[in-house]
């Protein structure tokens, strides 16, 4: 019976495969020289939000290279371990568990997407490893516990910025706004709620609220319904992948009013996907590359030299997140989880690329936001909006 | 009024896309009595091969600003050929061994296994396996990659018709060239398929095989070849649907995005609603679910867009389990 033999051999191969492959990560942990300090990063290096992950990772890398070039932390080199989570909650679970249990990193950086940070937060909290989210803006992310903090502003503020800009800025002066949001995206849902609240509080009217699912390709019905209510601006708090298609279809339906969104728009892919359709649209962001301050310009030059591209807001936040971590390591008595998390939470007036960063009692960063305009495939600085005091 | 007409236009163009995909499900089911769950992934393959061909052509052959009118059809045909080939390979190497018990390439050396007739679960599991394989191969770096891409514009944006209705604010109906092309292309493809199935020798053989495989084989019909032809035809229609989707929605989702599965699932629902195994039923089903989806989203709420489709499926299954155009089949014992 050669077939039976063959299939048995095949099964045996299959059964052994995980062991052969599985040896690798374990091996490196054992051999890891104690002189290196490991920090972990989980990000969407591939998947629907790949540009988010790549930018952030570049930013973190830059900060790590910088500190290592300056002699490392107290003479010890810092080593960055990055895992790709493919924008998938299950992968996040695996990646972060591996970082905190088998790699034994001192701290974890990640994710951009709030829904994914919400998966990782409880794991870091349970194992007592500090986590810094560079750019998850949903309020729930840091509510997980004292191990989790972030270096970006939160959605209620971002929604306030968008609403204020839409109501008061000369370029828009909107009295009627429509909303199209992704109902299965934590980020999008909260931005929508908060925008609706602020916009009506400032005397505006919401004419229509439409929903879609993350990744949807057809938005005709929603846009037709929005068009019928004749708004002055359409608020689209989604990610660049969806916004690109929405913009194209809106223009095809003869909707000419400006579209407005949050930092989920911040990707070079957006003008690539949307083409001319996105011209004259606005979004709120963490920083503008046009900012003349030396801190920003120095970062820009370094980043361009290293990666050959203009850093987006997510790259800047990745950079700031890593640098805040290093600064907290200096202040912390040792590198134990609790002490390090406490040191991160006590960050005050840190001079970051994305502005002066102070972590508040809820472990959120308090700082201003900028509004950028899309013009001929470029982002142009429009205005800065200060935090609500 | 304007919005009603606009929604109608969208429904027609989305409906013809669903119909094209549903045809593949229905043809395979009609002949082999199993659901080819890898069919939805052929649509994705069609969209991404179109993208690859179009970008390569734009980069290396036609780098000028002008896009010649024939580039679209060329890309369409190329991706139909690729997908037809992949459809053939899937049938040959994944499904046929289960049907005949012969392992391809090795059958000369190995004795044929006895295949239990009606072991449908094997085929179903294989279909899911093929689907996962296609998804995972598709997102490899050297295949299509795992980031969304922008499909190059092969069809210039052009308003074929613009009607403006008086009112406050004035409402307009816009029909783009893309929608017209989608409608025409799918109408032509469906007519060709009808012609093949009902007017040619191959079509007669297909119908004979779908009626009774054993008897057809006894009558001298090359059953395996007919089944291959069915897979190739279904995959080519799926490729066309993929191409048209990429034309209408230029922001192309990455190959393993969950939304593609939903698209395949909805097209499958279209085939079931129309009466699975029935070609005209698949077309009808495609348009019906597009109408339900679009009008439901416009007039009720866009939050339940996918719910409408599946509620309709449940209703149809309760009232007319064989679908709208399906005939009741009495089970023989």
XYZ file of C-alpha atoms in Angstrom:
722
model
C 0.000 0.000 0.000
C 2.300 2.796 -1.156
C -0.456 5.365 -0.874
C -1.062 4.705 2.795
C 2.656 4.905 3.442
C 2.916 8.119 1.507
C 0.027 9.735 3.321
C 1.465 8.637 6.646
C 4.794 10.235 5.803
C 2.980 13.382 4.760
C 1.022 13.502 7.997
C 4.202 13.022 9.955
C 5.772 15.959 8.122
C 2.725 18.090 8.869
C 2.802 17.157 12.526
C 6.486 17.978 12.884
C 6.335 21.218 10.968
C 5.150 23.491 13.828
C 7.928 22.197 16.068
C 10.616 22.849 13.524
C 9.310 26.347 12.874
C 8.290 26.981 16.456
C 11.820 26.537 17.781
C 13.043 29.796 16.358
C 11.462 32.465 18.579
C 12.111 30.459 21.733
C 15.736 30.073 20.740
C 16.363 33.772 20.343
C 14.843 34.561 23.744
C 17.153 32.184 25.515
C 20.214 33.449 23.737
C 19.221 37.088 24.129
C 22.117 38.940 25.767
C 20.946 40.604 28.937
C 22.735 43.787 27.981
C 20.066 44.679 25.406
C 16.798 46.301 26.365
C 13.923 44.957 24.283
C 10.957 47.072 23.326
C 8.066 45.694 21.292
C 5.989 47.193 18.504
C 2.931 45.615 16.911
C 1.587 47.266 13.771
C -0.334 46.746 10.538
C 2.670 46.396 8.257
C 0.393 44.679 5.757
C -3.365 44.618 5.489
C -5.959 47.276 4.809
C -4.213 49.937 6.912
C -0.660 49.064 5.910
C 0.556 52.649 5.521
C -0.406 53.391 9.144
C 1.767 50.580 10.463
C 4.727 51.226 8.175
C 4.844 54.940 8.975
C 4.632 54.335 12.712
C 7.309 51.672 12.548
C 9.627 53.982 10.625
C 9.108 56.664 13.262
C 9.845 54.267 16.119
C 12.917 52.914 14.309
C 14.259 56.425 13.848
C 13.960 57.128 17.570
C 15.627 53.814 18.460
C 18.502 54.428 16.039
C 18.942 57.886 17.507
C 19.229 56.695 21.100
C 21.547 53.827 20.118
C 23.766 56.207 18.162
C 23.992 58.333 21.312
C 25.239 55.344 23.297
C 21.967 53.662 24.188
C 20.247 53.707 27.555
C 22.790 53.730 30.384
C 25.267 51.999 28.112
C 22.789 49.312 27.041
C 21.599 49.127 23.444
C 17.885 49.243 22.762
C 16.498 46.577 20.476
C 13.162 46.971 18.711
C 11.038 43.907 17.938
C 8.251 44.595 15.456
C 5.470 42.141 14.659
C 3.009 42.523 11.805
C -0.586 42.176 12.976
C -2.089 42.477 9.471
C -4.807 44.840 10.843
C -6.422 41.745 12.327
C -7.572 41.420 15.951
C -6.538 37.756 16.229
C -3.050 38.538 14.990
C -2.794 41.404 17.488
C -3.649 39.015 20.275
C -0.888 36.617 19.221
C 1.720 39.288 18.527
C 1.254 41.115 21.813
C 1.087 37.943 23.876
C 4.326 36.847 22.273
C 5.943 40.215 22.985
C 5.059 40.230 26.672
C 5.419 36.536 27.503
C 8.137 35.080 25.293
C 10.172 38.105 24.203
C 9.744 39.764 27.618
C 9.895 43.327 26.348
C 10.041 46.188 28.863
C 7.333 48.140 27.042
C 5.033 47.833 24.034
C 4.276 50.480 21.414
C 1.132 50.248 19.244
C -1.432 50.372 17.541
C -2.800 53.064 15.281
C -6.292 51.577 15.035
C -8.236 52.034 18.286
C -10.072 48.733 17.855
C -6.725 46.909 17.767
C -5.250 48.826 20.725
C -8.340 47.736 22.620
C -7.365 44.121 21.987
C -3.765 44.619 23.129
C -4.462 46.891 26.132
C -5.959 44.211 28.416
C -3.059 41.828 27.620
C -0.441 44.423 28.587
C -2.464 45.330 31.668
C -2.661 41.687 32.737
C 1.061 41.056 32.352
C 2.015 44.435 33.811
C 3.866 45.686 30.756
C 3.470 49.387 29.914
C 1.869 50.088 26.545
C 2.027 53.395 24.687
C -0.377 53.824 21.836
C 1.077 56.307 19.347
C -2.168 57.259 17.643
C -5.275 55.455 18.917
C -7.688 58.288 19.576
C -10.710 56.449 21.011
C -11.294 57.260 24.693
C -11.758 53.610 25.683
C -8.148 52.730 24.815
C -6.550 54.119 27.989
C -9.569 53.312 30.158
C -8.299 49.719 30.202
C -5.938 50.434 33.078
C -2.864 52.230 34.396
C -0.450 50.350 32.123
C -1.873 51.935 28.960
C -1.190 55.505 27.908
C -1.063 57.416 24.643
C 0.763 60.336 23.070
C -2.018 61.574 20.758
C -5.123 63.623 21.444
C -8.475 61.850 21.870
C -11.522 61.707 19.610
C -13.818 64.018 21.581
C -11.188 66.724 21.077
C -10.606 65.815 17.441
C -14.355 65.954 16.798
C -14.462 69.349 18.531
C -11.651 70.548 16.249
C -13.513 69.386 13.141
C -16.812 70.872 14.292
C -15.189 74.197 15.225
C -13.386 74.364 11.908
C -16.524 73.504 9.956
C -18.672 76.052 11.820
C -16.259 78.955 12.179
C -13.549 78.873 9.532
C -14.035 81.281 6.643
C -13.418 78.518 4.089
C -16.351 76.374 5.166
C -18.749 78.315 7.417
C -21.111 75.375 7.426
C -24.514 75.528 9.045
C -25.649 72.133 7.759
C -23.515 68.994 7.918
C -24.100 65.393 6.894
C -22.204 62.417 8.330
C -21.130 59.156 6.721
C -19.364 56.832 9.169
C -18.231 53.208 9.474
C -20.551 51.517 11.955
C -18.106 48.680 12.694
C -15.109 50.877 13.481
C -14.568 52.033 17.083
C -12.741 55.139 15.901
C -15.379 56.173 13.408
C -18.307 55.586 15.770
C -16.939 57.814 18.532
C -15.883 60.600 16.175
C -19.382 60.627 14.722
C -21.076 60.870 18.132
C -18.793 63.624 19.339
C -18.958 65.588 16.108
C -22.729 65.495 16.173
C -22.685 66.762 19.776
C -20.240 69.622 19.180
C -21.660 70.689 15.822
C -25.210 71.024 17.158
C -23.912 72.720 20.322
C -22.228 75.309 18.108
C -25.560 76.010 16.414
C -25.235 73.789 13.361
C -27.734 71.259 12.041
C -26.999 67.647 11.159
C -29.027 66.922 8.038
C -28.368 63.238 7.578
C -26.421 60.443 9.269
C -25.514 57.518 7.015
C -23.497 54.409 7.817
C -21.340 51.931 5.988
C -19.166 48.941 6.826
C -15.379 49.174 6.862
C -14.152 48.132 3.426
C -17.483 48.706 1.615
C -16.998 49.716 -1.982
C -20.402 51.021 -2.924
C -21.644 54.182 -1.231
C -24.162 55.338 -3.851
C -27.297 54.896 -1.761
C -25.844 56.749 1.234
C -24.444 59.564 -0.897
C -27.693 59.920 -2.825
C -29.525 60.254 0.484
C -26.990 62.820 1.705
C -27.217 64.781 -1.533
C -30.983 65.111 -1.092
C -30.479 67.000 2.203
C -28.116 69.534 0.639
C -25.475 69.903 3.389
C -22.637 72.467 3.402
C -20.070 69.886 4.421
C -19.912 66.088 4.757
C -18.098 64.682 7.775
C -16.468 61.314 6.982
C -14.611 60.017 10.046
C -13.196 56.896 8.373
C -9.824 55.593 7.209
C -8.192 56.560 3.935
C -9.116 53.301 2.179
C -12.841 53.983 2.455
C -12.575 57.752 2.146
C -10.904 57.397 -1.261
C -13.836 55.516 -2.753
C -16.365 57.760 -1.007
C -14.763 60.920 -2.430
C -14.717 59.549 -5.983
C -18.337 58.460 -5.812
C -19.467 61.707 -4.200
C -17.935 63.757 -7.020
C -19.460 61.400 -9.593
C -22.849 62.103 -8.031
C -22.210 65.850 -8.452
C -21.688 66.498 -4.756
C -19.322 69.469 -4.710
C -19.247 70.460 -1.029
C -16.008 69.896 0.919
C -15.520 66.621 2.759
C -14.076 66.680 6.264
C -12.442 63.988 8.355
C -10.030 62.999 11.096
C -6.474 61.702 11.283
C -7.593 58.384 9.724
C -7.215 60.216 6.406
C -3.513 60.750 6.925
C -1.873 58.570 4.271
C -0.173 59.113 0.925
C -2.547 56.474 -0.427
C -5.525 58.804 -0.023
C -4.700 61.198 -2.899
C -3.535 58.184 -4.870
C -6.892 56.434 -4.534
C -9.138 59.491 -4.663
C -7.225 61.511 -7.279
C -8.725 64.944 -7.909
C -11.899 64.032 -6.024
C -10.253 64.787 -2.679
C -9.014 68.266 -3.630
C -10.400 70.981 -1.410
C -11.207 68.593 1.427
C -9.990 69.007 5.015
C -8.910 66.796 7.891
C -7.607 67.255 11.382
C -4.146 65.930 12.129
C -1.441 65.749 14.774
C 1.159 67.889 13.042
C 1.955 69.538 9.736
C 5.209 68.940 7.868
C 5.074 72.655 6.976
C 5.533 73.616 10.629
C 8.719 75.781 10.665
C 9.751 74.854 14.236
C 13.290 73.378 14.391
C 12.096 70.248 16.212
C 9.790 69.377 13.261
C 12.230 70.360 10.530
C 15.039 68.329 12.096
C 12.736 65.287 12.244
C 11.664 65.857 8.622
C 15.233 65.918 7.319
C 16.224 62.822 9.259
C 13.149 60.903 8.163
C 13.508 61.896 4.524
C 17.141 60.858 4.534
C 16.342 57.502 6.103
C 13.116 56.519 4.310
C 12.916 58.832 1.292
C 9.423 60.128 2.046
C 7.693 62.949 3.878
C 6.614 61.595 7.274
C 2.890 61.631 7.928
C 1.345 62.300 11.329
C 1.525 58.636 12.266
C 5.287 58.500 11.676
C 5.693 61.586 13.852
C 3.599 60.009 16.606
C 5.564 56.759 16.421
C 8.728 58.795 16.866
C 7.279 60.761 19.776
C 5.917 57.619 21.449
C 9.336 55.973 21.431
C 11.088 59.108 22.656
C 8.616 59.577 25.493
C 9.256 55.976 26.470
C 13.032 56.564 26.544
C 12.610 59.743 28.534
C 10.388 57.919 31.031
C 13.011 55.172 31.313
C 15.511 57.820 32.412
C 13.154 59.097 35.117
C 11.972 55.694 36.299
C 13.933 54.142 39.206
C 14.079 50.816 37.367
C 12.567 49.143 34.307
C 9.836 47.262 36.197
C 6.412 47.514 34.551
C 4.649 49.483 37.279
C 7.396 52.037 37.792
C 7.897 52.574 34.075
C 4.151 52.975 33.475
C 4.045 55.516 36.311
C 6.966 57.443 34.818
C 5.269 57.514 31.398
C 2.045 58.764 32.963
C 3.967 61.585 34.668
C 5.354 62.973 31.400
C 5.119 66.748 31.436
C 5.768 69.351 28.713
C 7.680 66.934 26.545
C 8.915 68.742 23.445
C 7.685 66.365 20.743
C 7.414 66.682 16.986
C 3.636 66.659 17.358
C 3.657 69.457 19.923
C 4.171 69.863 23.670
C 3.010 66.611 25.231
C 1.663 66.373 28.769
C 0.008 63.141 29.846
C -3.103 63.857 31.923
C -4.765 61.890 34.730
C -6.539 59.626 32.253
C -3.141 58.967 30.568
C -4.181 60.911 27.447
C -2.007 63.533 25.806
C -3.275 67.088 25.844
C -2.156 69.086 22.827
C -3.348 71.154 19.888
C -4.489 69.802 16.524
C -3.933 71.143 13.024
C -6.287 71.230 10.062
C -4.801 70.247 6.710
C -6.235 70.738 3.255
C -5.746 68.330 0.349
C -4.557 70.182 -2.724
C -3.157 68.570 -5.907
C -2.242 65.457 -3.975
C -0.432 67.468 -1.263
C -1.386 68.317 2.297
C -1.447 72.056 3.012
C -1.493 73.552 6.486
C -4.641 75.572 7.173
C -4.898 76.332 10.874
C -4.093 75.147 14.399
C -6.812 74.621 16.984
C -5.845 74.741 20.674
C -7.106 72.304 23.333
C -10.286 73.140 25.213
C -9.155 74.663 28.511
C -38.102 61.616 -7.899
C -34.507 62.346 -8.878
C -33.240 60.207 -6.049
C -35.563 57.382 -7.001
C -34.184 57.375 -10.539
C -30.609 57.681 -9.250
C -31.079 54.715 -6.938
C -32.625 52.787 -9.826
C -29.563 53.472 -11.964
C -27.211 52.316 -9.215
C -29.298 49.196 -8.625
C -29.080 48.269 -12.285
C -25.330 48.640 -12.419
C -24.666 46.902 -9.076
C -27.250 44.248 -9.995
C -25.496 43.309 -13.190
C -22.267 42.800 -11.232
C -24.036 40.472 -8.772
C -25.675 38.659 -11.670
C -22.348 38.037 -13.404
C -20.895 36.519 -10.248
C -24.053 34.547 -9.438
C -23.879 32.854 -12.857
C -20.673 31.068 -11.864
C -22.212 29.677 -8.669
C -25.338 28.560 -10.439
C -23.583 26.871 -13.387
C -21.323 24.771 -11.184
C -24.211 23.871 -8.922
C -26.388 22.987 -11.899
C -23.842 20.499 -13.168
C -22.082 19.154 -10.090
C -24.621 19.863 -7.331
C -22.097 21.547 -5.097
C -21.327 25.126 -4.164
C -17.950 26.308 -5.338
C -17.006 28.595 -2.468
C -13.779 29.504 -4.242
C -15.809 31.327 -6.887
C -15.860 34.610 -4.954
C -12.070 34.539 -4.859
C -11.955 34.252 -8.638
C -13.754 37.610 -8.723
C -11.007 39.071 -6.542
C -8.408 37.475 -8.788
C -10.133 39.047 -11.785
C -10.062 42.491 -10.199
C -6.414 42.205 -9.182
C -5.153 40.743 -12.467
C -6.947 43.604 -14.225
C -5.169 46.003 -11.906
C -1.813 44.336 -12.552
C -2.239 44.284 -16.340
C -3.469 47.855 -16.436
C -0.613 49.203 -14.287
C 2.012 47.237 -16.219
C 0.635 48.461 -19.538
C 0.488 52.041 -18.285
C 4.034 51.839 -16.985
C 5.890 50.004 -19.721
C 3.891 50.134 -22.936
C 1.661 53.194 -22.943
C 3.253 55.745 -20.679
C 1.694 58.775 -22.395
C -1.086 60.777 -20.801
C -3.674 59.503 -23.294
C -5.363 56.183 -22.633
C -6.390 54.458 -25.857
C -9.969 53.175 -25.896
C -8.870 49.591 -26.565
C -6.832 49.231 -23.383
C -9.951 48.445 -21.320
C -11.111 45.547 -23.526
C -7.548 44.199 -23.755
C -7.168 44.180 -19.977
C -10.619 42.614 -19.637
C -9.825 39.794 -22.065
C -6.400 39.177 -20.507
C -7.847 38.846 -17.018
C -10.657 36.624 -18.337
C -8.036 34.312 -19.853
C -6.004 34.187 -16.625
C -9.065 33.508 -14.484
C -10.425 30.955 -16.956
C -7.088 29.154 -16.683
C -7.125 29.274 -12.895
C -10.718 28.023 -12.921
C -9.619 25.104 -15.080
C -6.702 24.281 -12.771
C -8.921 24.399 -9.691
C -11.368 21.964 -11.235
C -8.629 19.707 -12.576
C -6.510 19.518 -9.439
C -8.910 20.104 -6.556
C -12.375 18.870 -7.504
C -11.874 16.257 -10.193
C -9.709 13.964 -8.013
C -12.553 13.871 -5.510
C -15.005 12.973 -8.231
C -12.986 10.317 -10.055
C -10.643 9.082 -7.351
C -7.632 9.665 -9.579
C -4.823 11.816 -8.294
C -3.567 14.046 -11.110
C -0.011 13.374 -12.385
C 0.311 10.441 -9.990
C -2.667 8.440 -11.242
C -0.415 6.381 -13.486
C 1.502 5.072 -10.499
C -1.218 4.862 -7.901
C -4.343 2.736 -7.962
C -7.582 4.706 -8.213
C -9.447 5.001 -4.933
C -13.080 4.141 -4.739
C -15.140 7.262 -4.417
C -18.339 7.118 -2.477
C -21.031 8.822 -4.486
C -22.689 11.734 -2.746
C -19.835 12.491 -0.362
C -20.481 16.180 -0.787
C -18.763 17.241 2.403
C -15.323 16.457 0.922
C -15.953 18.750 -1.994
C -17.256 21.497 0.280
C -14.180 21.351 2.496
C -11.934 21.348 -0.569
C -13.755 24.411 -1.889
C -13.136 26.261 1.367
C -9.498 25.159 1.256
C -9.072 26.424 -2.294
C -10.677 29.707 -1.287
C -8.270 30.167 1.626
C -5.344 29.214 -0.580
C -6.274 31.832 -3.182
C -6.737 34.509 -0.510
C -3.421 33.835 1.152
C -1.432 33.477 -2.042
C -3.048 36.669 -3.308
C -1.756 38.773 -0.426
C 1.835 37.581 -0.712
C 4.283 40.356 -1.413
C 5.323 39.098 -4.850
C 1.757 38.339 -5.963
C -0.589 41.250 -5.295
C 0.507 42.364 -1.851
C -1.639 43.254 1.109
C -2.295 46.963 0.645
C -5.192 48.615 -1.114
C -4.378 49.983 -4.555
C -5.757 52.480 -7.024
C -6.980 51.023 -10.308
C -5.767 53.157 -13.232
C -8.599 54.938 -15.061
C -9.168 52.983 -18.236
C -12.542 54.585 -18.838
C -12.485 58.386 -18.737
C -14.984 59.946 -16.365
C -17.818 61.206 -18.475
C -21.431 62.001 -17.721
C -23.588 60.249 -20.265
C -26.750 61.775 -18.942
C -27.489 64.501 -16.464
C -31.066 65.388 -15.684
C -31.861 68.167 -13.274
C -35.199 68.285 -11.560
C -36.561 71.556 -10.250
C -36.982 71.882 -6.525
C -35.255 73.242 -3.485
C -32.470 72.235 -3.739
C -32.640 71.154 -7.389
C -31.986 67.433 -7.663
C -30.158 65.781 -10.463
C -29.741 62.308 -11.868
C -26.235 61.541 -13.072
C -25.417 58.508 -15.177
C -21.710 57.957 -15.684
C -20.065 56.218 -18.585
C -18.873 53.483 -16.187
C -22.442 52.500 -15.326
C -23.435 52.322 -18.971
C -20.393 50.196 -19.783
C -21.084 47.860 -16.866
C -24.662 47.390 -18.000
C -23.712 46.834 -21.658
C -20.754 44.553 -20.974
C -22.685 42.324 -18.620
C -25.688 42.223 -20.955
C -23.416 41.111 -23.814
C -21.709 38.468 -21.655
C -25.016 37.111 -20.415
C -26.389 36.929 -23.951
C -23.272 35.091 -25.102
C -23.665 32.643 -22.223
C -27.346 32.110 -23.065
C -26.343 31.505 -26.661
C -23.690 28.985 -25.681
C -25.931 27.101 -23.283
C -29.053 26.954 -25.430
C -27.753 27.077 -28.995
C -24.501 25.117 -29.194
C -23.448 21.499 -28.944
C -21.377 22.266 -25.842
C -24.425 23.866 -24.227
C -26.546 20.835 -25.029
C -23.877 18.648 -23.453
C -23.817 20.896 -20.358
C -27.539 20.629 -19.977
C -27.399 16.879 -20.497
C -24.716 16.490 -17.823
C -26.657 18.672 -15.412
C -29.760 16.555 -16.051
C -28.079 13.229 -15.384
C -24.317 12.740 -15.358
C -24.296 8.944 -15.670
C -26.705 8.796 -18.566
C -24.862 11.598 -20.332
C -21.618 9.661 -19.980
C -23.286 6.540 -21.375
C -24.461 8.583 -24.352
C -20.845 9.375 -25.179
C -20.661 12.896 -23.765
C -17.138 13.668 -22.459
C -18.367 14.586 -18.998
C -15.002 15.704 -17.629
C -14.422 18.063 -20.502
C -17.917 19.544 -20.195
C -17.367 20.137 -16.493
C -14.024 21.822 -17.223
C -15.723 24.058 -19.771
C -18.340 25.027 -17.191
C -15.671 26.028 -14.677
C -13.770 28.013 -17.282
C -16.910 29.845 -18.412
C -17.959 30.649 -14.848
C -14.483 31.886 -13.958
C -14.340 34.085 -17.043
C -17.615 35.733 -16.067
C -16.238 36.221 -12.557
C -13.123 37.838 -14.039
C -15.306 40.197 -16.044
C -17.200 41.086 -12.870
C -13.901 41.718 -11.104
C -12.730 43.984 -13.906
C -15.968 45.975 -13.867
C -15.851 46.286 -10.075
C -12.337 47.709 -10.337
C -13.596 50.173 -12.967
C -16.519 51.343 -10.853
C -14.714 51.395 -7.488
C -11.100 52.353 -8.257
C -9.978 51.983 -4.647
C -9.274 48.261 -4.714
C -9.375 46.434 -1.364
C -6.513 44.086 -0.584
C -7.097 40.500 -1.829
C -7.901 38.950 1.543
C -10.200 41.738 2.791
C -13.306 40.347 4.487
C -15.539 42.510 2.329
C -14.743 40.328 -0.705
C -16.160 37.321 1.135
C -19.347 39.279 1.733
C -19.524 40.123 -1.970
C -19.185 36.443 -2.917
C -21.755 35.500 -0.298
C -24.261 38.008 -1.633
C -23.805 36.773 -5.187
C -24.367 33.254 -3.879
C -27.556 34.460 -2.191
C -28.579 35.933 -5.550
C -28.156 32.524 -7.162
C -30.225 30.861 -4.417
C -32.979 33.470 -4.578
C -33.252 33.118 -8.329
C -33.228 29.332 -8.074
C -29.797 27.776 -7.910
C -28.914 25.801 -11.007
C -30.994 28.113 -13.174
C -29.076 30.580 -15.344
C -31.893 33.088 -15.820
C -32.650 32.754 -12.132
C -29.122 33.864 -11.269
C -29.478 36.993 -13.382
C -32.875 37.779 -11.877
C -31.558 37.110 -8.367
C -28.603 39.443 -8.920
C -30.860 42.324 -9.854
C -33.342 41.583 -7.070
C -30.772 41.720 -4.301
C -29.218 44.880 -5.737
C -32.636 46.544 -5.724
C -33.396 45.418 -2.186
C -29.986 46.568 -0.994
C -29.986 49.970 -2.686
C -33.608 50.931 -2.069
C -33.462 49.575 1.473
C -30.384 51.689 2.193
C -31.913 54.776 0.661
C -35.451 54.623 1.987
C -35.048 52.774 5.295
C -31.496 52.922 6.648
C -28.041 52.187 5.376
C -27.181 50.547 8.701
C -28.970 47.338 7.720
C -27.757 47.164 4.139
C -26.618 43.537 4.326
C -29.479 42.534 6.575
C -32.044 43.213 3.836
C -30.355 40.733 1.528
C -30.236 37.931 4.056
C -33.770 38.560 5.329
C -34.930 38.293 1.750
C -33.047 35.005 1.461
C -34.831 33.629 4.533
C -38.207 34.787 3.232
C -37.636 33.168 -0.158
C -36.448 29.948 1.432
C -39.598 29.864 3.580
C -42.019 30.609 0.772
C -40.356 29.036 -2.254
C -37.401 26.906 -1.171
C -36.233 26.277 -4.731
C -35.900 29.933 -5.555
C -38.049 32.108 -7.783
C -37.324 30.354 -11.068
C -36.245 27.015 -9.587
C -38.380 23.981 -10.237
C -39.447 21.768 -7.383
C -37.431 18.560 -7.532
C -38.978 15.459 -6.112
C -36.398 13.421 -4.244
C -36.226 9.917 -5.620
C -35.639 7.093 -3.212
